[in-house]
Structures are given as C-alpha cells and as structure tokens.
Tab-separated table of C-alpha atoms and ligand atoms in Angstrom:
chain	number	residue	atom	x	y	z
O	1079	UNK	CA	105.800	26.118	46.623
O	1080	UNK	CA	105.853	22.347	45.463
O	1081	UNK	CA	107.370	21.645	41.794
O	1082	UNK	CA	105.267	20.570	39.094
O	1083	UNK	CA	106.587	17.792	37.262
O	1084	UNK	CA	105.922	16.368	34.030
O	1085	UNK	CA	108.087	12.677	34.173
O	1086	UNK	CA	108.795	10.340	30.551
O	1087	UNK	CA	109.042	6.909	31.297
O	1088	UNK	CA	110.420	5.132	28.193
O	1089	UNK	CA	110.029	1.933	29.769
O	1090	UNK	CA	112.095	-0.631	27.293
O	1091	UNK	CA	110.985	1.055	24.651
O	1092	UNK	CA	113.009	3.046	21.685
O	1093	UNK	CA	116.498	2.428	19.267
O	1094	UNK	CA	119.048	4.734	20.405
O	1095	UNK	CA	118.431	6.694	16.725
O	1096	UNK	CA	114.721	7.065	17.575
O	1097	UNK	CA	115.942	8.390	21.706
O	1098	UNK	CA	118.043	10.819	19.730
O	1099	UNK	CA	115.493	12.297	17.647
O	1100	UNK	CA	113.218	12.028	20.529
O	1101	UNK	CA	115.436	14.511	22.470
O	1102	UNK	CA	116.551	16.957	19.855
O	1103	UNK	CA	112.761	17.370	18.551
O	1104	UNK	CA	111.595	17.766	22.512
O	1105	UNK	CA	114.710	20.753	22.720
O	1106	UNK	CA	114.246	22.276	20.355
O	1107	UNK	CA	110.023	22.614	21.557
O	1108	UNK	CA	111.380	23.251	25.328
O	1109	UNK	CA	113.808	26.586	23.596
O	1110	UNK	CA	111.355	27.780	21.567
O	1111	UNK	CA	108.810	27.498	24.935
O	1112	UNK	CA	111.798	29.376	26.820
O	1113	UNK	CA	112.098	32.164	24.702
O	1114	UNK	CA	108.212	32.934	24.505
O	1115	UNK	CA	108.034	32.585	28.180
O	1116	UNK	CA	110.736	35.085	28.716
O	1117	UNK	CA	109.552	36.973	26.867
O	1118	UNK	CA	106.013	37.093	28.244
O	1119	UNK	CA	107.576	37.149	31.623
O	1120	UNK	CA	105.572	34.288	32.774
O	1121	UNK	CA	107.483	31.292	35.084
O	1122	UNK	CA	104.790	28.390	35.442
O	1123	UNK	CA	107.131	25.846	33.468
O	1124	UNK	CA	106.801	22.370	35.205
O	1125	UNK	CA	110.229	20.358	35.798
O	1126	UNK	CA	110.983	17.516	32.968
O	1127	UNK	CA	112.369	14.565	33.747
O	1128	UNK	CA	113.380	11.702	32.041
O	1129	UNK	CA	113.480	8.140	32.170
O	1130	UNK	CA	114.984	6.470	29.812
O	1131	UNK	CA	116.785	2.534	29.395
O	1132	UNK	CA	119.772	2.643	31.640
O	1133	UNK	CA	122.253	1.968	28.526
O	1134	UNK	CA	120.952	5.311	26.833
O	1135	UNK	CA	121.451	7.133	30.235
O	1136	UNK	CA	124.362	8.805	29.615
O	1137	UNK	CA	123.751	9.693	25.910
O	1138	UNK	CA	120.558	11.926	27.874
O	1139	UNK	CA	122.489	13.467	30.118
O	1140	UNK	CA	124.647	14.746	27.792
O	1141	UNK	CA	121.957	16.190	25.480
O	1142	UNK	CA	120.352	18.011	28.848
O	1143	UNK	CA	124.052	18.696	30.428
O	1144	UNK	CA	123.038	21.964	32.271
O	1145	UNK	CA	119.771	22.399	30.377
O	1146	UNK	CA	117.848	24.252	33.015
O	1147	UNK	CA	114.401	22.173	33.712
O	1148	UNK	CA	115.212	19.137	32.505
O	1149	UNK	CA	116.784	16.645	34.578
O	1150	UNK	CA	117.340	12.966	33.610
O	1151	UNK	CA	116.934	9.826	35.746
O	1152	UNK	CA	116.472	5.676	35.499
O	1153	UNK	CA	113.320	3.303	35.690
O	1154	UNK	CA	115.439	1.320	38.450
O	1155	UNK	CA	117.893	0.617	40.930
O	1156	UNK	CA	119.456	-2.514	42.693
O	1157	UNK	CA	118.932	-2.475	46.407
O	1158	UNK	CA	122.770	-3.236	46.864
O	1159	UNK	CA	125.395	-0.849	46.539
O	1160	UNK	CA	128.064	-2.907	44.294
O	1161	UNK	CA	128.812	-6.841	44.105
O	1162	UNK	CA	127.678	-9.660	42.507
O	1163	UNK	CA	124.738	-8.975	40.893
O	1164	UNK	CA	125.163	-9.690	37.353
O	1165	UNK	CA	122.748	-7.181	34.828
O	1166	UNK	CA	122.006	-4.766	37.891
O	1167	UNK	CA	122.660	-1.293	38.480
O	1168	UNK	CA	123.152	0.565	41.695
O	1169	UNK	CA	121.566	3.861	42.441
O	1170	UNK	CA	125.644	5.019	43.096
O	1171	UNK	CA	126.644	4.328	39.330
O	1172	UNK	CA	123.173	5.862	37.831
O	1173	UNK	CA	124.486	9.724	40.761
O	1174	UNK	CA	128.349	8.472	39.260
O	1175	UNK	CA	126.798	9.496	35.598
O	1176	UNK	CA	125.181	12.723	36.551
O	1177	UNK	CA	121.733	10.678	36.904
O	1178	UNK	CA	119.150	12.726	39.808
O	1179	UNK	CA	115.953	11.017	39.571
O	1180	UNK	CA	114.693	6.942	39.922
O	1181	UNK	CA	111.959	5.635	39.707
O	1182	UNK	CA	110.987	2.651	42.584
O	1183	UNK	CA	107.893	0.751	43.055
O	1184	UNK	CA	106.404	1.022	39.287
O	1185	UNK	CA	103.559	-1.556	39.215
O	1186	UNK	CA	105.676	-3.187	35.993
O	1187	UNK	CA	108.368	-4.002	38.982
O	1188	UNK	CA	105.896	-5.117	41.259
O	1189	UNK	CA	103.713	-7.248	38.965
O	1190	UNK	CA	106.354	-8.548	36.745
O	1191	UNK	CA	109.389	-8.382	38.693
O	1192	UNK	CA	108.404	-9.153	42.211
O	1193	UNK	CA	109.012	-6.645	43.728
O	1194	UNK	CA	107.621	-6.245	46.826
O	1195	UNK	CA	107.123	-3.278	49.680
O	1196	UNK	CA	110.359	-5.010	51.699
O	1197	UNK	CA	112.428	-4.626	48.655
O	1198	UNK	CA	110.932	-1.086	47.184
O	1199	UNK	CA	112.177	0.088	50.968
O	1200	UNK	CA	115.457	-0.779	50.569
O	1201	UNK	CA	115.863	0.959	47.514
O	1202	UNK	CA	114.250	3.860	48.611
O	1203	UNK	CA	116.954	3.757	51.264
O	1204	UNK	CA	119.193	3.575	48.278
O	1205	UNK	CA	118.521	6.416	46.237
O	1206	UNK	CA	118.288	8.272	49.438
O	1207	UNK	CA	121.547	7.484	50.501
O	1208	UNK	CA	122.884	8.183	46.812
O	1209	UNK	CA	120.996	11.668	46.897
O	1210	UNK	CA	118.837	10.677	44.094
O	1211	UNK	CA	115.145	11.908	43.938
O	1212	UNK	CA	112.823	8.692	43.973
O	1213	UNK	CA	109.828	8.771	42.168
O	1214	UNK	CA	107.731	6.165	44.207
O	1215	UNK	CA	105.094	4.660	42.653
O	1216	UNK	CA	102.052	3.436	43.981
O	1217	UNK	CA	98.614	2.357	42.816
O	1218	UNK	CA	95.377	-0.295	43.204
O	1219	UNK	CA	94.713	-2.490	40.894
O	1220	UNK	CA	91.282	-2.872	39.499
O	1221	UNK	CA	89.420	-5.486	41.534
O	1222	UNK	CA	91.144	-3.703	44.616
O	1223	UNK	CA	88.930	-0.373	43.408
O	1224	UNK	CA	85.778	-2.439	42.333
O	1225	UNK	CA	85.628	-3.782	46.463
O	1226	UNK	CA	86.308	-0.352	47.531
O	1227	UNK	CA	90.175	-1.438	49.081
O	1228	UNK	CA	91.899	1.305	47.064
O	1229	UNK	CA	92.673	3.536	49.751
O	1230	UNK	CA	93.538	0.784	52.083
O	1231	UNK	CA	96.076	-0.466	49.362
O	1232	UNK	CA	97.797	2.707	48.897
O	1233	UNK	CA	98.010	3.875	52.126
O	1234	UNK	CA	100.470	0.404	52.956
O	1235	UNK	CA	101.975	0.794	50.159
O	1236	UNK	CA	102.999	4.499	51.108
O	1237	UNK	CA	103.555	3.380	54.868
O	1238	UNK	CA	105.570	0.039	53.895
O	1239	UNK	CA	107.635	2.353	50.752
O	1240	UNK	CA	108.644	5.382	52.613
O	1241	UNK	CA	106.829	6.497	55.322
O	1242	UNK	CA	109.977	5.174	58.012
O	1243	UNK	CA	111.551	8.367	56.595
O	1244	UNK	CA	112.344	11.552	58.611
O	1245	UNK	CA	110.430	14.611	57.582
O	1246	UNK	CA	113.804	16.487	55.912
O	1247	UNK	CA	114.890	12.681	53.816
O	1248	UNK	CA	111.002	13.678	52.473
O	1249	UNK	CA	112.416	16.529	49.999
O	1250	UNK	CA	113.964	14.262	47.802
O	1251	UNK	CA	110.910	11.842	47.546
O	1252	UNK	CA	107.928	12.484	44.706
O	1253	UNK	CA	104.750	10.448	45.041
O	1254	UNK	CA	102.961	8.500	41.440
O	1255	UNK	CA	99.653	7.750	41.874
O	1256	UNK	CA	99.261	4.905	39.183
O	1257	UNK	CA	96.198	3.063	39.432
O	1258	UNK	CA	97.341	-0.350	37.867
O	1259	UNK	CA	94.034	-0.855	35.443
O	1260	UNK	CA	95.204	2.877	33.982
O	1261	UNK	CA	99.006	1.860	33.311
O	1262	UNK	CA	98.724	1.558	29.098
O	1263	UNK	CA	95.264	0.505	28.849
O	1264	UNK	CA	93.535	3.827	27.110
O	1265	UNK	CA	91.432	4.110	30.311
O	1266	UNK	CA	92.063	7.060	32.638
O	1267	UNK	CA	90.865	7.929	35.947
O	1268	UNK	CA	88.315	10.497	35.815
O	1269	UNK	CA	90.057	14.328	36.893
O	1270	UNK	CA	87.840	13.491	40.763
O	1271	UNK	CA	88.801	9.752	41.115
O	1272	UNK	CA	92.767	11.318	40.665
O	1273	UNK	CA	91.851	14.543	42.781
O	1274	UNK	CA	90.122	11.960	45.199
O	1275	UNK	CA	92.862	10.012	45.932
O	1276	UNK	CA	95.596	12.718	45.658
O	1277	UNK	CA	93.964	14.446	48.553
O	1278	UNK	CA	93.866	11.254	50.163
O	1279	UNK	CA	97.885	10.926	50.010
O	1280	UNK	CA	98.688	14.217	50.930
O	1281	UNK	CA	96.406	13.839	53.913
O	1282	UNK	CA	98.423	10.761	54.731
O	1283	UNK	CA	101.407	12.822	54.603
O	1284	UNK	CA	100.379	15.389	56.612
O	1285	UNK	CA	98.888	13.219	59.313
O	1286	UNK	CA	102.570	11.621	59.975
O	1287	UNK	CA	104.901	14.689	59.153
O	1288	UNK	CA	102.867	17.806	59.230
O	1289	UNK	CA	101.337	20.529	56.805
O	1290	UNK	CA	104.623	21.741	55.546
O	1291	UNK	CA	105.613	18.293	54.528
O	1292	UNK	CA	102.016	17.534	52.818
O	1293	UNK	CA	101.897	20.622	51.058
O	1294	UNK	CA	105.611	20.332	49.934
O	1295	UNK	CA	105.189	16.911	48.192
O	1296	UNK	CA	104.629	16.731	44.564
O	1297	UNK	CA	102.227	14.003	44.090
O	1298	UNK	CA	102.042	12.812	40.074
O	1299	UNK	CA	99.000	11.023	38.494
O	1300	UNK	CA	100.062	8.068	36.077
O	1301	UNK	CA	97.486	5.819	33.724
O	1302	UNK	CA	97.084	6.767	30.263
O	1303	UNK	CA	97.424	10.545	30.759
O	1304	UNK	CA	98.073	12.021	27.161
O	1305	UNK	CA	97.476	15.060	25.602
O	1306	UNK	CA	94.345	15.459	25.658
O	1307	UNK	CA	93.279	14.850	29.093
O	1308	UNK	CA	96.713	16.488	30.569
O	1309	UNK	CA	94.974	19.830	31.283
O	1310	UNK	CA	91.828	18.541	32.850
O	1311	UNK	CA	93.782	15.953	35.379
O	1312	UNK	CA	96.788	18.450	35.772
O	1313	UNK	CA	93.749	21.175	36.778
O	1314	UNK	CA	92.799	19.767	40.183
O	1315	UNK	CA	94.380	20.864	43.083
O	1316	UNK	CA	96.479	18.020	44.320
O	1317	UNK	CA	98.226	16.425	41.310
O	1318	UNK	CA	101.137	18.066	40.308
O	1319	UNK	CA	101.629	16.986	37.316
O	1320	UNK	CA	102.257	13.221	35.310
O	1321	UNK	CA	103.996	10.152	35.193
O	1322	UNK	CA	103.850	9.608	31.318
O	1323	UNK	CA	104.474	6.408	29.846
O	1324	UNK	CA	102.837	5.699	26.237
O	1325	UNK	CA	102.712	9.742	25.143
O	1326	UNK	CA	106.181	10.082	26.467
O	1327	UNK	CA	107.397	8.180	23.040
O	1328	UNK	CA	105.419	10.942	20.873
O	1329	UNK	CA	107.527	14.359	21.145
O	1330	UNK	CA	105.057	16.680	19.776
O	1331	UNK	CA	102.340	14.560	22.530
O	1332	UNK	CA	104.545	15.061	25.465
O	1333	UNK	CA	105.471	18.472	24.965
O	1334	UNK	CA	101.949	19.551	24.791
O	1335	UNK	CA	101.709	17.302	27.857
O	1336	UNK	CA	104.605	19.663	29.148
O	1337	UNK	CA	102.057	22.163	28.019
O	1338	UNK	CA	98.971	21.883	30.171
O	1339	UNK	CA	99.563	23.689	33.204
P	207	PEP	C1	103.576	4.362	33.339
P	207	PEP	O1	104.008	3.291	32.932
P	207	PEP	O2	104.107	4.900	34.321
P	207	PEP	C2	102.437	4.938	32.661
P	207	PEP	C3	101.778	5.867	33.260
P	207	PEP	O3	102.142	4.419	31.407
P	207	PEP	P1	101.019	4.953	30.385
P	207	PEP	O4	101.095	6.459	30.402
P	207	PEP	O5	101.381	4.375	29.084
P	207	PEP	O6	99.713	4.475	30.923
C-alpha cells in the first residue's frame, strides 16, 4: 500500500527559537494523536516529514531521533558530491546527519534559482545515490493552464526529472504536484483539477514502469493546501497527501493538516 505523506516545507522561513517551539508544540500533538490511536486501534497515520533550513537540520533530527513517523529532510541539494562550491550542500553531508528526505525541482528553485530539468536530474541522481528519498516537484504555471499546456508541461518535467530511472531506484522517489499559480498565493486547485492531474501522473507512471510502480508512488498535491481544504483535496483517490508550505509555520494548522485523512 503507498504511504501517505503529509511534508513541511519551512522554506527560509523561522528563528531557531520559533523552529524549537514549532517542534515541541507539533510532539507533543503527534503523542497525544499516538496514544488515542492506540488506543482506538486504528493505523491510518500519514508519514511527517520535515523540511526545514539546512543550518537547523540537525537541531530536527535530534528532536525526532527515532520518533516513529516523523522523518526529517532538506529543501536542497548540490548536484556535486564535495569540492569547491562555496555555500552548497551535498545530498552525502545532509544522509552524514541522519537527513532521509530532499526536496528537488521546487518551482522556488526553478523560477528563482535556475534550475533547470538538466540540473534537477543530476540531483535526483544524487539523492539516489546518497539513499535519500527525493521529493520531486513539479507543476504548470498559470498561463501554461489558461492555453491548456499543463499536462504537456508536467509530463517533461516528470520524463526530463526522473523518468531515466529503473523501476526498483522508483521506491525512493515521491511525486509534488505544485501548480506554480497555487505556491503561496491563497488560491488552491479545486479537489478535481488536483484529482485530474494526479491521475494523469500516475498514468504516466504506469505507462513506462507498470501498475505496481503507479500504484506504489505517493503523489503529493502542493498550492495553498491548509487546514481547511486538507480533507477535501487529501479525499480523492490519487493524492496522497501534501506538500505544505505557508500552514507548515502554524503548529496547531499543520497538525490538523496531519489530521485529515
Ligand atoms: C510549497 O512551497 O511547496 C507550498 C506548497 O507552499 P504554500 O503551501 O505556502 O502554497
């Protein structure tokens, strides 16, 4: 059965006091959610994971150190293993600090960072090759949806970002849909534009690597999800749960969020 996931990205956002509190506030939420669960014998948590700056990395992954269902990961990696790269960060130093998730291909990186689908493929092959779980991102921006291109755009974005890969490299690859015009603007894509498109990726999937793959994948919608419209997105059959930027910075938000499966 594929996970569902409920992902914080912090972006560059955050003091280290107000991570802290952040953290402690979300634990103590995810024990008390433990202990009802046990006790109503019911096993439908989704995964957490989170993303926060690379310098409060480690602080996180001590607060979750074996914390079952939360796992901790960064917004980024260099395409390089090690060298000259001054301000960078490999994906082997973020798996050298217990890190197991990274984000590549946010539209952020693309837009404001040029990064492009050459580049996002090389760090795929990064995190791969570091064992990390890569949270690829991909997503249409708004005139690209008004002229109907959307599905053309994120099927070469999928194709050019990680569809080289075997089937078994796959398992440690999760799929955000963000449509771009979604990413912090207060506008969300209706529960059948996100169900639309899901399906469409997971057909993509299964037309290069099969059913099992397709119906393995955990494919995340991102763009202003919050708690309010968690439940009604998270209800459809192909998304999996949320990429969460914004409500990801508001504990008791996010954990209801965490909440709406
Ligand atoms: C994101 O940046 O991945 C994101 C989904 O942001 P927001 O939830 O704020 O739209």
């Amino acid at each position: 059965m594929r996970k569902k996931i409920v992902a914080g990205n912090w972006k560059m956002n955050l003091s280290l006091e107000e991570a802290k509190t952040l953290v402690s506030e979300l634990k103590v939420n995810l024990d008390n959610q433990s202990a009802d669960r046990v006790a109503q014998n019911a096993s439908n948590l989704p995964v957490v994971v989170l993303f926060p700056p690379y310098i409060y990395l480690t602080r996180i992954l001590d607060v979750f150190y074996n914390y079952e269902g939360v796992s901790v990961g960064a917004q980024n990696c260099h395409q390089n293993d090690q060298g000259a790269f001054t301000g960078e960060v490999s994906a082997s130093m973020l798996r050298s600090v217990g890190a197991s998730h990274v984000i590549i291909g946010h539209s952020e990186r693309r837009e404001q960072f040029g990064e492009d689908d050459g580049l996002l493929a090389e760090k795929m092959r990064q995190a791969l090759k570091n064992d990390l779980t890569a949270v690829f991102c991909c997503g249409e921006k708004l005139p690209e949806r008004e002229s109907g291109k959307h599905f053309q755009v994120v099927s070469d974005q999928l194709h050019k970002g990680l569809m080289w890969m075997e089937e078994k490299q796959l398992e440690k690859v999760v799929i955000a849909y963000e449509p771009v015009w979604a990413i912090g603007t207060g506008v969300t894509a209706s529960p059948d534009q996100a169900q639309e498109m899901h399906a469409y990726i997971r057909s993509l999937i299964e037309d290069k690597y099969g059913s099992r793959a397709a119906e393995s994948m955990s494919i995340l919608y991102g763009g202003s999800c919050n708690a309010k419209n968690a439940r009604e997105l998270f209800s459809n059959k192909d998304v999996d749960g949320g990429l969460i930027g914004g409500a990801s910075l508001k504990p008791a938000d996010f954990f209801q969020i965490i909440q709406s499966f």
